[in-house]
CSV table of C-alpha atoms in Angstrom, one decimal:
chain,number,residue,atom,x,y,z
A,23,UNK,CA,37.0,-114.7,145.2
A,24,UNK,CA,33.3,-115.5,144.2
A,25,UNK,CA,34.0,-118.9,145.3
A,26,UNK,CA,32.3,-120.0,148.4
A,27,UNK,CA,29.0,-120.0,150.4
A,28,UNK,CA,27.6,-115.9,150.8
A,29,UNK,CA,25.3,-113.6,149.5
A,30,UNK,CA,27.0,-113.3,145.9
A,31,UNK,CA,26.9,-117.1,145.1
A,32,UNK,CA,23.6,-118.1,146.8
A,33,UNK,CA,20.0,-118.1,145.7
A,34,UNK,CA,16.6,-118.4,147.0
A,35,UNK,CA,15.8,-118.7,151.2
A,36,UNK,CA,19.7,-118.8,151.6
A,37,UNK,CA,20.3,-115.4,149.9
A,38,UNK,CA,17.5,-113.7,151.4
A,39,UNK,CA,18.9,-115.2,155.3
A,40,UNK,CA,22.2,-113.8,154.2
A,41,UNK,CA,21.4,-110.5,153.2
A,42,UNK,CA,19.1,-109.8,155.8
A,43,UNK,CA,22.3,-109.9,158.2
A,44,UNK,CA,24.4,-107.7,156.2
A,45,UNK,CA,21.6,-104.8,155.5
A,46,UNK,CA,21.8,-103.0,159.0
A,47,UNK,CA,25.4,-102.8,158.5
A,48,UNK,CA,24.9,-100.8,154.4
A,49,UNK,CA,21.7,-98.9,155.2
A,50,UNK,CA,21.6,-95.0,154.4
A,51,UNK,CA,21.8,-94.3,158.1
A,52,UNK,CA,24.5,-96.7,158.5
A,53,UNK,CA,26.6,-95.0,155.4
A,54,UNK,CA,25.7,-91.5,156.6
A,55,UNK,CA,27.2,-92.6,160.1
A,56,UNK,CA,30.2,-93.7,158.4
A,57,UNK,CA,30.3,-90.3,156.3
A,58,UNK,CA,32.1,-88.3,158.7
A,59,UNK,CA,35.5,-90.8,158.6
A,60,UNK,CA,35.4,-91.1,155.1
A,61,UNK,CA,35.4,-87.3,154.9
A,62,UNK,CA,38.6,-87.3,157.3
A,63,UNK,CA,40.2,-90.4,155.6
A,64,UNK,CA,39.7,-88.0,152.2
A,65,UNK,CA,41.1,-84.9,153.7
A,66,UNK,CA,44.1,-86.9,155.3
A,67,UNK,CA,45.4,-88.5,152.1
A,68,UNK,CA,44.6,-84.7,150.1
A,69,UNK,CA,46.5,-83.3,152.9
A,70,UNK,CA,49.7,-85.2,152.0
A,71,UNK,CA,49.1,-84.7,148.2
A,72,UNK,CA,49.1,-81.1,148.7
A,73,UNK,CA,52.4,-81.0,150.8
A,74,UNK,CA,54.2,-83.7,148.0
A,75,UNK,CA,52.9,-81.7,145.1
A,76,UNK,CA,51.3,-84.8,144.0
A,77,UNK,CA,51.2,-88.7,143.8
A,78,UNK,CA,49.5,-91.7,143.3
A,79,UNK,CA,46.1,-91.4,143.3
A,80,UNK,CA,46.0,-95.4,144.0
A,81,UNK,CA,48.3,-95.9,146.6
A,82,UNK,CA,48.0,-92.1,148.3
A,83,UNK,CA,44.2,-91.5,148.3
A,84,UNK,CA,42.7,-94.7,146.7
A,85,UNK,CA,44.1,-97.5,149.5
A,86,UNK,CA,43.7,-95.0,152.6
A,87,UNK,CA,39.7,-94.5,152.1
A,88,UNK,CA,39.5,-98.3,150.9
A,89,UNK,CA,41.5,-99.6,153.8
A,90,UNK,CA,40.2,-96.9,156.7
A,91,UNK,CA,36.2,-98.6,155.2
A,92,UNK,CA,37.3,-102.1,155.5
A,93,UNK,CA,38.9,-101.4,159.1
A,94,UNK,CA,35.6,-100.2,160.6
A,95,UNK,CA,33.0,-102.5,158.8
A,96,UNK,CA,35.1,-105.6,160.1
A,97,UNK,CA,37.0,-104.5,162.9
A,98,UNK,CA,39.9,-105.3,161.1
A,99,UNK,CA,43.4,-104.8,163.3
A,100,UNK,CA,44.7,-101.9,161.5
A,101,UNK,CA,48.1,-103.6,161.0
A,102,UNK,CA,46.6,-106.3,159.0
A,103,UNK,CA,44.2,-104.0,156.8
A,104,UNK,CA,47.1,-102.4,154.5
A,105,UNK,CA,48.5,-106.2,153.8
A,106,UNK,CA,44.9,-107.4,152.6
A,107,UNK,CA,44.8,-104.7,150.3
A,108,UNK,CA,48.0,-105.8,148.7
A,109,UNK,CA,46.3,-109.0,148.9
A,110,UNK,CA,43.5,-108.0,147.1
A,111,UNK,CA,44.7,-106.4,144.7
A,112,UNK,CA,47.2,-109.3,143.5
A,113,UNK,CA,44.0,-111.8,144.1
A,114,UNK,CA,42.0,-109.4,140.7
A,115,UNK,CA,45.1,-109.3,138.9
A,116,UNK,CA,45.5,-110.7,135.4
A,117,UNK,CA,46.8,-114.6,136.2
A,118,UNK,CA,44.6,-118.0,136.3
A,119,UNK,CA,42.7,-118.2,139.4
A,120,UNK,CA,44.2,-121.5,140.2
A,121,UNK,CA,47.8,-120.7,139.6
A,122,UNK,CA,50.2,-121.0,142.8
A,123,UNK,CA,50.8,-117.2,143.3
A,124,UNK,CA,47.1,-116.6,143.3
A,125,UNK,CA,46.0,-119.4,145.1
A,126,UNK,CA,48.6,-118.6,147.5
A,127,UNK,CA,47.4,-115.0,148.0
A,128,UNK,CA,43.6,-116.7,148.6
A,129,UNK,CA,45.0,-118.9,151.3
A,130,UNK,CA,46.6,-116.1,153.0
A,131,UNK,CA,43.6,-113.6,152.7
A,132,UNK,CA,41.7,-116.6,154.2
A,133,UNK,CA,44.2,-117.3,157.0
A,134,UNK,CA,44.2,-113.3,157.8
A,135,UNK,CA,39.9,-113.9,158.5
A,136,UNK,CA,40.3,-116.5,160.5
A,137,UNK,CA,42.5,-114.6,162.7
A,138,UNK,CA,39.9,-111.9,162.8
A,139,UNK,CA,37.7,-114.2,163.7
A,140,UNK,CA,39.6,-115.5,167.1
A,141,UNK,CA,40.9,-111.8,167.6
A,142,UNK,CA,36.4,-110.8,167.5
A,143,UNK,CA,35.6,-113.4,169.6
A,144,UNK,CA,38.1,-112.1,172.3
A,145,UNK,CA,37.2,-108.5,171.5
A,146,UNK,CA,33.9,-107.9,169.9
A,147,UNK,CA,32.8,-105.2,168.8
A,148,UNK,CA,30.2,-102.6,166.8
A,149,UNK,CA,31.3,-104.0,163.5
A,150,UNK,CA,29.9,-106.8,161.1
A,151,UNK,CA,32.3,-109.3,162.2
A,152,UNK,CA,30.9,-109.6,165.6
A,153,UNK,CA,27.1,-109.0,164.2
A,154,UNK,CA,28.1,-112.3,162.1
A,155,UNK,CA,29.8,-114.3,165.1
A,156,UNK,CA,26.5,-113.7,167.4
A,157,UNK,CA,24.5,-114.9,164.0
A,158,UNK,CA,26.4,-118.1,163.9
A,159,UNK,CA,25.8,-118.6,167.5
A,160,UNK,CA,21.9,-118.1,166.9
A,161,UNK,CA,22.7,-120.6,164.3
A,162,UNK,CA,21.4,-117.8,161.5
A,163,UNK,CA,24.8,-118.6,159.7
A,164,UNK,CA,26.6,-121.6,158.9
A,165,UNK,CA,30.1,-121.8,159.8
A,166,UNK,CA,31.4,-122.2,156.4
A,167,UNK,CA,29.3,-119.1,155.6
A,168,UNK,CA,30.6,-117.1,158.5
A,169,UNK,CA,34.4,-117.2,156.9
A,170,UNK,CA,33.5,-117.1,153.4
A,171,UNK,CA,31.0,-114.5,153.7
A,172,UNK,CA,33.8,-112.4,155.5
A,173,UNK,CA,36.6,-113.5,152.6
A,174,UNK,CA,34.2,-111.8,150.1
A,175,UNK,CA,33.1,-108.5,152.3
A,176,UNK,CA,36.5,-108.0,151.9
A,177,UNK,CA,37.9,-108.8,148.4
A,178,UNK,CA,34.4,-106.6,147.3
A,179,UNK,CA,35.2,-103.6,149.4
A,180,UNK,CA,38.2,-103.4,148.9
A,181,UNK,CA,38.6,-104.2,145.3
A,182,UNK,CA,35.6,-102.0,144.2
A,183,UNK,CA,37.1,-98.9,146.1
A,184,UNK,CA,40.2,-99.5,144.8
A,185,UNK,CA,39.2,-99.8,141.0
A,186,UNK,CA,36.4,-97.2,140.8
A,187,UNK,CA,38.1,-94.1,142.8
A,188,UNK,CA,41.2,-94.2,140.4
A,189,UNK,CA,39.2,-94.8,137.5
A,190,UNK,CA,36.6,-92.3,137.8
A,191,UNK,CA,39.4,-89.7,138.5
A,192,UNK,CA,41.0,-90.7,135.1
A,193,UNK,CA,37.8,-90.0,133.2
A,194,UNK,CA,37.8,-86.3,135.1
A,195,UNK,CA,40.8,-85.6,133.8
A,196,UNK,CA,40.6,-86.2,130.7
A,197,UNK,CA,41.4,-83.1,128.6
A,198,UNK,CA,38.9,-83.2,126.3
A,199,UNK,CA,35.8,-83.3,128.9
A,200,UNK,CA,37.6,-82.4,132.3
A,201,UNK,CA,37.1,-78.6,132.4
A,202,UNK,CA,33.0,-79.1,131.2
A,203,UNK,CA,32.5,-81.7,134.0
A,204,UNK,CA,34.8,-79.7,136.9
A,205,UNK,CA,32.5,-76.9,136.1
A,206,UNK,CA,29.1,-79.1,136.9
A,207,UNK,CA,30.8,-80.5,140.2
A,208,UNK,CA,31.6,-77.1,141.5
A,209,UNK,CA,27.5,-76.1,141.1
A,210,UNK,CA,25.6,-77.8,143.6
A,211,UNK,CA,25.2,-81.0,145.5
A,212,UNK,CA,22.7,-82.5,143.5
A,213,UNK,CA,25.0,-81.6,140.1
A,214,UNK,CA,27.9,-83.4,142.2
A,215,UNK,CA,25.1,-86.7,142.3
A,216,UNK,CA,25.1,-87.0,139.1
A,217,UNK,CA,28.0,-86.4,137.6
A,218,UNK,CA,29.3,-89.3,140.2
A,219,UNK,CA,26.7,-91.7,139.3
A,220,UNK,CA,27.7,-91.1,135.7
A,221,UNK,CA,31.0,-91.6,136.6
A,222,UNK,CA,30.3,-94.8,138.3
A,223,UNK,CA,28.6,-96.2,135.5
A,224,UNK,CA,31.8,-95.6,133.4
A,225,UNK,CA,34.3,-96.6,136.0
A,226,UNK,CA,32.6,-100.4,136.6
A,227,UNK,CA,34.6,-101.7,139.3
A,228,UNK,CA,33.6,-105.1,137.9
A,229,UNK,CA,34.2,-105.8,134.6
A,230,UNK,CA,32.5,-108.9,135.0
A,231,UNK,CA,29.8,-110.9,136.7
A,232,UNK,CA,30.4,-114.4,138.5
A,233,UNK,CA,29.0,-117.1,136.2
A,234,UNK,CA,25.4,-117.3,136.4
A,235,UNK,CA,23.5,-120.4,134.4
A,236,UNK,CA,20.2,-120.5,132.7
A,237,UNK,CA,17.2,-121.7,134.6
A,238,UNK,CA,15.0,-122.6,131.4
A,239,UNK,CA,15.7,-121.9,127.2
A,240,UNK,CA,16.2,-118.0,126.8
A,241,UNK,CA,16.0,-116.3,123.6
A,242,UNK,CA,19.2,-113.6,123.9
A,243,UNK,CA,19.1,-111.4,120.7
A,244,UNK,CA,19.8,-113.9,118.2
A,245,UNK,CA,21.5,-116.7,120.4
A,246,UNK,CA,19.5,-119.5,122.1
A,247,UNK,CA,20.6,-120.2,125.8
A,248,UNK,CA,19.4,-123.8,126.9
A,249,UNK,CA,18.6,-124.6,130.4
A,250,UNK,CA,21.7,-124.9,132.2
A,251,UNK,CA,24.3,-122.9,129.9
A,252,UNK,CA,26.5,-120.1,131.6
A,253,UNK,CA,26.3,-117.0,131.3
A,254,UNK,CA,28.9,-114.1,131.9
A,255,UNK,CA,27.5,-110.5,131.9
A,256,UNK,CA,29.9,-107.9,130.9
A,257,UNK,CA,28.6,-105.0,133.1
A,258,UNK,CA,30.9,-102.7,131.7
A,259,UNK,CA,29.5,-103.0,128.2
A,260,UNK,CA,26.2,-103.2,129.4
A,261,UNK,CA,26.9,-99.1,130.9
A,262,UNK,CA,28.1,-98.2,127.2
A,263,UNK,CA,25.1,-99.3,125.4
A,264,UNK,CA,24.5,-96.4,122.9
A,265,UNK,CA,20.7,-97.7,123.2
A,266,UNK,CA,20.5,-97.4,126.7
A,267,UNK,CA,22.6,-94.1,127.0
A,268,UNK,CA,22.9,-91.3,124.9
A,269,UNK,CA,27.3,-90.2,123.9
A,270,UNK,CA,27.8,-93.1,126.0
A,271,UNK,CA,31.8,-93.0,126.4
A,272,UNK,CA,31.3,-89.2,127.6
A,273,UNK,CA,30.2,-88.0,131.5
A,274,UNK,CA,27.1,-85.5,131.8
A,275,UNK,CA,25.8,-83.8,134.2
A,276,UNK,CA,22.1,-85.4,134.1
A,277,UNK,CA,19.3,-87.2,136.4
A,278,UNK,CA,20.6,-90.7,136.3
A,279,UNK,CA,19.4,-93.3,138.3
A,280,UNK,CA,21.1,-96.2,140.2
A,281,UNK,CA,19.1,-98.2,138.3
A,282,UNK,CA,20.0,-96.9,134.6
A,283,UNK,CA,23.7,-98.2,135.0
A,284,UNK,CA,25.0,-101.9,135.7
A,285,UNK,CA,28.0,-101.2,138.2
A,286,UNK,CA,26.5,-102.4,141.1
A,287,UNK,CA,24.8,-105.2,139.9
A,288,UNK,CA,21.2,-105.7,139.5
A,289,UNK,CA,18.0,-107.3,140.9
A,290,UNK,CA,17.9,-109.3,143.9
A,291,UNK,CA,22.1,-109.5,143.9
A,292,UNK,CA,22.5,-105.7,143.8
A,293,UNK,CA,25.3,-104.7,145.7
A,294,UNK,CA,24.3,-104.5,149.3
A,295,UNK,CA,27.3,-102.0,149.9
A,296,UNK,CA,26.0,-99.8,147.4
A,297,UNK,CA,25.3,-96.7,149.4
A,298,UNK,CA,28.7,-97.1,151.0
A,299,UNK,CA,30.4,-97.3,147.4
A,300,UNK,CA,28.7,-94.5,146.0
A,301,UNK,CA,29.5,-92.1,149.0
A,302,UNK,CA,33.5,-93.1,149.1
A,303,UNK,CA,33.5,-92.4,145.2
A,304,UNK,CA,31.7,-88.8,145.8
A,305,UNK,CA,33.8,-87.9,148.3
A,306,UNK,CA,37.0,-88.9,146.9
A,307,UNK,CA,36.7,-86.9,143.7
A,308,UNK,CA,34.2,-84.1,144.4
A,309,UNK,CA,37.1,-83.1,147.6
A,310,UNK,CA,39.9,-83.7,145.2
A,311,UNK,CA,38.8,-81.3,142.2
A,312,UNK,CA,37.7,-78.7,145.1
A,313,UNK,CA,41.0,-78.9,146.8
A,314,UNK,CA,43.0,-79.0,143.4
A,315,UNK,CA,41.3,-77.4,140.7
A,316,UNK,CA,44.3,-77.3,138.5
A,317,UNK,CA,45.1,-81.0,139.3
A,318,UNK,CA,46.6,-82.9,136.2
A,319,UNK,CA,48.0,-86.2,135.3
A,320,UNK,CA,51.6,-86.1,135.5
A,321,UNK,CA,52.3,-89.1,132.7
A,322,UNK,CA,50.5,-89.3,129.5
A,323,UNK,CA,47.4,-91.1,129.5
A,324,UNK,CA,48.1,-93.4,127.1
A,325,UNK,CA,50.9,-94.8,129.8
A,326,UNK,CA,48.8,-95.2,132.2
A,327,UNK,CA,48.9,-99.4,133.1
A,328,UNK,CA,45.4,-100.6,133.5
A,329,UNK,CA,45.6,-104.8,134.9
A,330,UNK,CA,42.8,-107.5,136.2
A,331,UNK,CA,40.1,-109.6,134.9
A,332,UNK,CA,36.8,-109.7,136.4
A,333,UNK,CA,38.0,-106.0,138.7
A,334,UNK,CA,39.7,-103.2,136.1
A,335,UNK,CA,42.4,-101.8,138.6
A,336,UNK,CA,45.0,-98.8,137.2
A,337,UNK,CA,48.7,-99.8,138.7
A,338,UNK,CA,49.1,-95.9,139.3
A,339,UNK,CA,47.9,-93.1,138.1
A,340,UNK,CA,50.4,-90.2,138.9
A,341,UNK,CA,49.1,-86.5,139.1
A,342,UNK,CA,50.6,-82.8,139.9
A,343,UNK,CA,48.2,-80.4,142.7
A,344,UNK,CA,49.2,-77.4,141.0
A,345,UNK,CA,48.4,-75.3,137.7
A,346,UNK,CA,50.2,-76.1,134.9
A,347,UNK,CA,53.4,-73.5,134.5
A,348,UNK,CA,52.4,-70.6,132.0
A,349,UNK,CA,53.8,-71.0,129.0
A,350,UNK,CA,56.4,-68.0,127.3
């Protein structure tokens, strides 16, 4: 879904035009606005773990904070939200890009914009969607870059949400490290900060980057690049560098800045929705630890189905709310 004219594929003047109209929308003030449904959207979806015992933590706490996000950036119809999520998620699974299922599921996911596009015009709104139509109409924004800018606002927050909240959630319960790292995010605030960003780092959303090419001959370790080769960037290997982090594969509870990790990007293409990705991802797994302190996988780890190819996305990852029964 990196195909297309917006901020992820341009370069230069264009970049800089786009960006500038997405910033007011991923701005700390605009993420801590947004703070207060997020918290609610959490508390929901632990709500109905706690009265099932368990679940998914994909489709029951996962897909509500991703879609409930995605609904008030865009001013999505709610009906249509949950469908694009499915849509998403079958769009970063493991096929080729150009087979029929997946370029079915691209044509649909654009045919759903559209429609919001007609439906915004008729009813705008507070939302990016209209911000972006009265852009266009300023002639700030092309019109190919209005519907493929709002193609990829989706796929991205949606598919990061969806990848990073489960996968962060597997790390913390892993039996090895889980009771260590429970302990830090039950201190203070600023413990919680950290151990999420360390978190993040290990649960990359992204696997990869999109293709990038070399502007002039670049000397990588021992590999020349000439002017005009690709180049792929593996964040997720970049965040496991033992030379960049110390126990890499392990989560601490230390001053780590967004900076020291890959999983937003980097540069002038860091993610814009950064702030917003970072505060669904706290608040999704500091609640759920608080709320369930005894919370446990309910499947061995080693069955747990992990699919995609540029997004990491866990099919499931069933858990239990309650302490373990005490054994005899």
């Amino acid at each position: 879904m990196s195909a297309g004219r917006h901020v992820l594929s341009s370069d230069g003047a264009d970049h800089k035009r786009l960006r500038a109209l997405l910033q007011p929308f991923f701005s700390s003030d605009a993420t801590e606005r947004r703070t207060p449904t997020i918290r609610r959207t959490v508390t929901r979806a632990l709500d109905r773990l706690a009265a099932q015992g368990g679940g998914d933590l994909v489709a029951d706490l996962a897909v509500p904070v991703a879609v409930r996000s995605v609904i008030d950036l865009l001013g999505l119809p709610e009906e249509d939200a949950r469908e694009l999520a499915e849509l998403s998620l079958r769009l970063s699974g493991p096929e080729h890009p150009r087979s029929p299922p997946m370029e079915a599921a691209a044509q649909a996911m654009r045919k759903r914009m559209a429609r919001l596009l007609v439906h915004t015009r008729r009813h705008p709104g507070n939302n990016l969607t209209t911000a972006l139509l009265r852009a266009h109409g300023d002639d700030l924004i092309r019109g190919g870059e209005l519907l493929d800018s709002l193609v990829f606002l989706l796929f991205a927050g949606l598919d990061s949400t969806l990848a990073a909240i489960p996968a962060g959630a597997v790390h913390l319960l892993k039996r090895d490290e889980s009771a260590t790292v429970r302990a830090l995010l039950r201190t203070t605030d600023a413990m919680d900060t950290m151990v999420v960003e360390d978190l993040i780092r290990l649960a990359a959303p992204f696997t990869y980057g999109v293709w990038r090419f070399a502007a002039e001959p670049l000397q990588l370790g021992q590999h020349l690049l000439r002017r005009g080769d690709v180049v792929v960037l593996c964040f997720s290997a970049g965040n496991v560098d033992p030379l960049a982090h110390f126990s890499p594969w392990e989560v601490h509870g230390r001053p780590l800045a967004p900076g020291d990790h890959l999983s937003f990007g980097h540069g002038r293409h860091y993610c814009p929705g950064a702030a917003l990705g970072r505060a669904q991802v706290r608040l999704a797994l500091t609640e759920l630890l608080r709320r369930f302190p005894g919370i446990r996988l309910a499947v061995d780890r080693r069955d747990l189905v992990c699919r995609g190819n540029v997004a990491r996305h866990f099919v499931s990852v069933p858990v239990l709310t309650g302490e373990p029964p005490k054994r005899r």
